Amino acid sequence: MSMDEMIEECKTFYIAGHETTSLLLTWAVFLLTTHQEWQENLGEEVLRECGKEIPTSQVLCKLKLVNMVILETLGLYAHVTAVQRKAGSDLEVSGIKVAKDTILATQIKTIHTDKEIRGEDAYEFKLQRFENGVVRAAKHPTAFMAFSTGPRACIGQNFTMTQAKIVLAMILQRFSISLSLKYVHAPKDVFTLQPRNFSSHLGEGCMWFSRPYKCRAR
């Protein structure tokens, strides 16, 4: 592997391992601020299963609502909105002939919000759709494509899910979260899906603000 190839691989790891996970958490927190009842339910689940301790792998398996929120967040605000694949040979897909080396793009956002696939409530925040797992969350078993699918699916998806569950659980252990009055909802797609006025700092111009949640401070 050449130096240039190594640099490109490092860039890929950085984007895939840092930015996408942080954006997943950003949108998950946003959705919880706009659905306070679910934020309360998640907070209760986290305190019931792990108290104020850092969640272990055994505890993460019990955080069903936290897992469902993350999956629903990926359904509504997939951090990567499209994936591309290059045809390795001449082939035919559903009657359409595709020449070798053709670049095929799959629009994840379009699939995730297709009412024929996801249902009439495709744009709604509905955790119940994941009660029976990802495969049964839509009318097609592979319709959930937040990490792509098949042999080229994201190699870091399990790490991302674990990391997101731990961070979200630890936030809910300590804080109640509200949407900033200055926030304007205007997602922008710059390879990854970001809030237009995204800020990594809590404060003026921030997407949300947090405050200690006294009822949980035991």
Coordinates of C-alpha atoms in Angstrom, one line a residue:
M1 CA 0.0 0.0 0.0
S2 CA 1.4 3.4 -1.0
M3 CA 1.6 6.4 1.3
D4 CA -1.2 8.1 -0.6
E5 CA -3.4 5.0 -0.1
M6 CA -2.6 4.9 3.6
I7 CA -3.6 8.6 3.9
E8 CA -6.9 8.0 2.1
E9 CA -7.6 5.0 4.4
C10 CA -6.9 7.2 7.5
K11 CA -9.3 9.8 6.1
T12 CA -12.0 7.1 5.7
F13 CA -11.5 5.8 9.2
Y14 CA -11.7 9.4 10.6
I15 CA -14.9 10.2 8.8
A16 CA -16.5 6.8 9.4
G17 CA -15.5 6.5 13.0
H18 CA -15.9 10.0 14.3
E19 CA -18.1 12.3 12.2
T20 CA -20.8 9.8 11.4
T21 CA -21.2 8.6 15.0
S22 CA -21.2 12.2 16.4
L23 CA -23.9 13.1 13.9
L24 CA -25.9 10.0 14.8
L25 CA -25.8 11.2 18.4
T26 CA -26.7 14.8 17.4
W27 CA -29.8 13.7 15.6
A28 CA -30.8 11.2 18.4
V29 CA -30.6 14.0 21.0
F30 CA -32.5 16.3 18.7
L31 CA -35.3 13.8 18.3
L32 CA -35.4 13.2 22.1
T33 CA -35.7 17.0 22.7
T34 CA -38.8 17.1 20.4
H35 CA -40.3 13.9 22.0
Q36 CA -39.9 14.6 25.7
E37 CA -42.1 11.6 26.7
W38 CA -39.6 9.2 25.1
Q39 CA -36.7 11.0 26.7
E40 CA -38.3 10.4 30.1
N41 CA -38.9 6.7 29.2
L42 CA -35.3 6.3 28.1
G43 CA -34.0 8.0 31.2
E44 CA -36.0 5.6 33.4
E45 CA -34.8 2.6 31.5
V46 CA -31.1 3.6 31.8
L47 CA -31.4 4.3 35.5
R48 CA -33.3 1.0 36.1
E49 CA -30.7 -1.1 34.2
C50 CA -27.4 0.6 35.1
G51 CA -28.0 3.3 37.7
K52 CA -25.2 5.9 37.5
E53 CA -22.6 3.4 36.4
I54 CA -21.0 3.3 33.0
P55 CA -23.0 0.7 30.9
T56 CA -21.4 -2.6 30.4
S57 CA -21.8 -4.9 27.4
Q58 CA -24.3 -7.0 29.5
V59 CA -26.3 -3.9 30.4
L60 CA -26.4 -2.6 26.8
C61 CA -28.3 -5.7 25.7
K62 CA -31.1 -4.7 28.2
L63 CA -31.4 -1.1 26.9
K64 CA -34.1 -1.9 24.4
L65 CA -35.5 1.6 24.1
V66 CA -32.1 3.2 23.7
N67 CA -31.4 0.7 20.8
M68 CA -34.7 1.5 19.2
V69 CA -34.1 5.3 19.4
I70 CA -30.8 4.9 17.7
L71 CA -32.2 2.7 14.9
E72 CA -35.2 5.1 14.4
T73 CA -32.7 8.0 14.3
L74 CA -30.8 6.3 11.6
G75 CA -34.0 5.7 9.7
L76 CA -35.0 9.4 9.8
Y77 CA -31.6 11.0 9.7
A78 CA -29.1 8.5 8.2
H79 CA -25.7 10.0 8.7
V80 CA -24.7 8.9 5.2
T81 CA -27.4 9.7 2.7
A82 CA -26.2 7.6 -0.2
V83 CA -23.7 4.8 -1.1
Q84 CA -22.1 4.0 -4.4
R85 CA -21.0 0.7 -5.9
K86 CA -19.1 0.0 -9.2
A87 CA -20.3 -2.9 -11.3
G88 CA -17.5 -5.5 -11.6
S89 CA -18.9 -7.0 -14.7
D90 CA -21.8 -6.6 -17.2
L91 CA -25.0 -7.5 -15.4
E92 CA -28.8 -7.1 -15.5
V93 CA -30.8 -5.8 -12.5
S94 CA -34.6 -6.0 -12.7
G95 CA -34.5 -6.0 -16.5
I96 CA -32.0 -3.0 -16.6
K97 CA -28.7 -3.8 -18.3
V98 CA -25.7 -2.4 -16.4
A99 CA -22.3 -2.2 -18.1
K100 CA -19.1 -3.1 -16.3
D101 CA -17.5 -0.2 -14.3
T102 CA -20.8 1.7 -14.1
I103 CA -21.2 3.6 -10.9
L104 CA -24.5 2.8 -9.2
A105 CA -25.8 5.1 -6.4
T106 CA -28.3 4.1 -3.8
Q107 CA -30.2 6.9 -2.1
I108 CA -30.5 5.7 1.5
K109 CA -32.7 8.7 2.5
T110 CA -35.1 8.0 -0.3
I111 CA -35.5 4.3 0.7
H112 CA -35.9 5.1 4.4
T113 CA -38.7 7.6 3.8
D114 CA -40.5 5.7 1.0
K115 CA -44.1 5.1 2.3
E116 CA -44.5 2.0 0.2
I117 CA -41.6 0.4 2.0
R118 CA -41.6 2.0 5.5
G119 CA -45.3 2.7 5.7
E120 CA -47.6 5.8 5.8
D121 CA -45.8 6.9 9.0
A122 CA -42.4 6.9 7.2
Y123 CA -41.6 10.5 8.3
E124 CA -42.8 10.0 11.9
F125 CA -40.7 9.3 15.0
K126 CA -42.1 5.8 15.8
L127 CA -39.9 3.5 17.9
Q128 CA -42.5 0.7 17.7
R129 CA -41.4 -0.1 14.2
F130 CA -38.2 -1.7 15.6
E131 CA -39.9 -3.7 18.3
N132 CA -39.2 -6.9 16.4
G133 CA -35.8 -6.0 15.0
V134 CA -34.4 -4.3 11.9
V135 CA -35.6 -7.0 9.5
R136 CA -39.3 -6.5 10.3
A137 CA -39.1 -2.7 10.6
A138 CA -40.2 -2.2 7.0
K139 CA -42.0 -4.1 4.3
H140 CA -38.7 -5.4 2.9
P141 CA -36.1 -7.1 5.1
T142 CA -33.2 -5.1 3.7
A143 CA -34.9 -1.7 3.5
F144 CA -32.9 -0.4 6.5
M145 CA -29.6 0.7 4.9
A146 CA -28.0 3.0 7.4
F147 CA -24.9 0.9 7.3
S148 CA -25.5 -0.4 3.7
T149 CA -26.0 -4.1 3.4
G150 CA -24.5 -7.3 2.0
P151 CA -20.8 -8.2 2.0
R152 CA -19.8 -4.5 1.6
A153 CA -21.8 -3.3 4.7
C154 CA -20.0 -1.0 7.1
I155 CA -17.3 -2.9 8.9
G156 CA -17.7 -0.6 11.9
Q157 CA -21.5 -0.8 12.4
N158 CA -21.3 -2.8 15.6
F159 CA -18.7 -0.5 17.1
T160 CA -20.8 2.6 16.2
M161 CA -23.9 1.1 17.7
T162 CA -22.1 0.2 20.9
Q163 CA -20.4 3.6 21.2
A164 CA -23.7 5.5 20.5
K165 CA -25.6 3.4 23.1
I166 CA -23.0 4.1 25.8
V167 CA -22.8 7.8 25.1
L168 CA -26.6 8.3 24.9
A169 CA -27.1 6.3 28.1
M170 CA -24.5 8.4 30.0
I171 CA -26.1 11.6 28.7
L172 CA -29.5 10.5 30.0
Q173 CA -28.1 9.4 33.3
R174 CA -27.0 13.0 34.0
F175 CA -29.1 15.4 32.0
S176 CA -32.5 16.4 30.8
I177 CA -32.2 17.9 27.3
S178 CA -34.2 20.7 25.7
L179 CA -34.0 22.2 22.2
S180 CA -32.5 25.7 22.0
L181 CA -34.9 28.4 21.1
K182 CA -32.3 29.6 18.5
Y183 CA -32.3 26.3 16.7
V184 CA -33.6 26.4 13.1
H185 CA -34.3 22.9 11.6
A186 CA -32.5 22.9 8.2
P187 CA -30.5 19.7 7.6
K188 CA -27.9 19.9 5.0
D189 CA -26.3 17.1 3.0
V190 CA -22.5 17.5 2.7
F191 CA -21.7 13.8 2.2
T192 CA -23.0 13.4 5.8
L193 CA -26.3 14.8 7.0
Q194 CA -25.7 17.7 9.3
P195 CA -27.8 20.4 11.0
R196 CA -27.2 23.7 9.1
N197 CA -26.3 25.6 12.2
F198 CA -24.4 22.7 13.8
S199 CA -22.1 23.6 16.8
S200 CA -20.1 21.2 18.8
H201 CA -20.3 23.5 21.9
L202 CA -23.1 23.9 24.3
G203 CA -23.9 27.6 24.4
E204 CA -25.0 30.4 22.1
G205 CA -26.1 29.3 18.7
C206 CA -26.1 25.6 19.8
M207 CA -28.6 23.1 18.6
W208 CA -29.6 22.2 22.2
F209 CA -28.8 22.9 25.8
S210 CA -28.7 20.6 28.7
R211 CA -29.4 21.0 32.4
P212 CA -29.0 18.6 35.4
Y213 CA -32.1 16.6 35.8
K214 CA -32.7 16.7 39.6
C215 CA -35.1 13.8 39.7
R216 CA -32.4 11.5 38.4
A217 CA -29.6 12.8 40.5
R218 CA -29.7 10.2 43.2

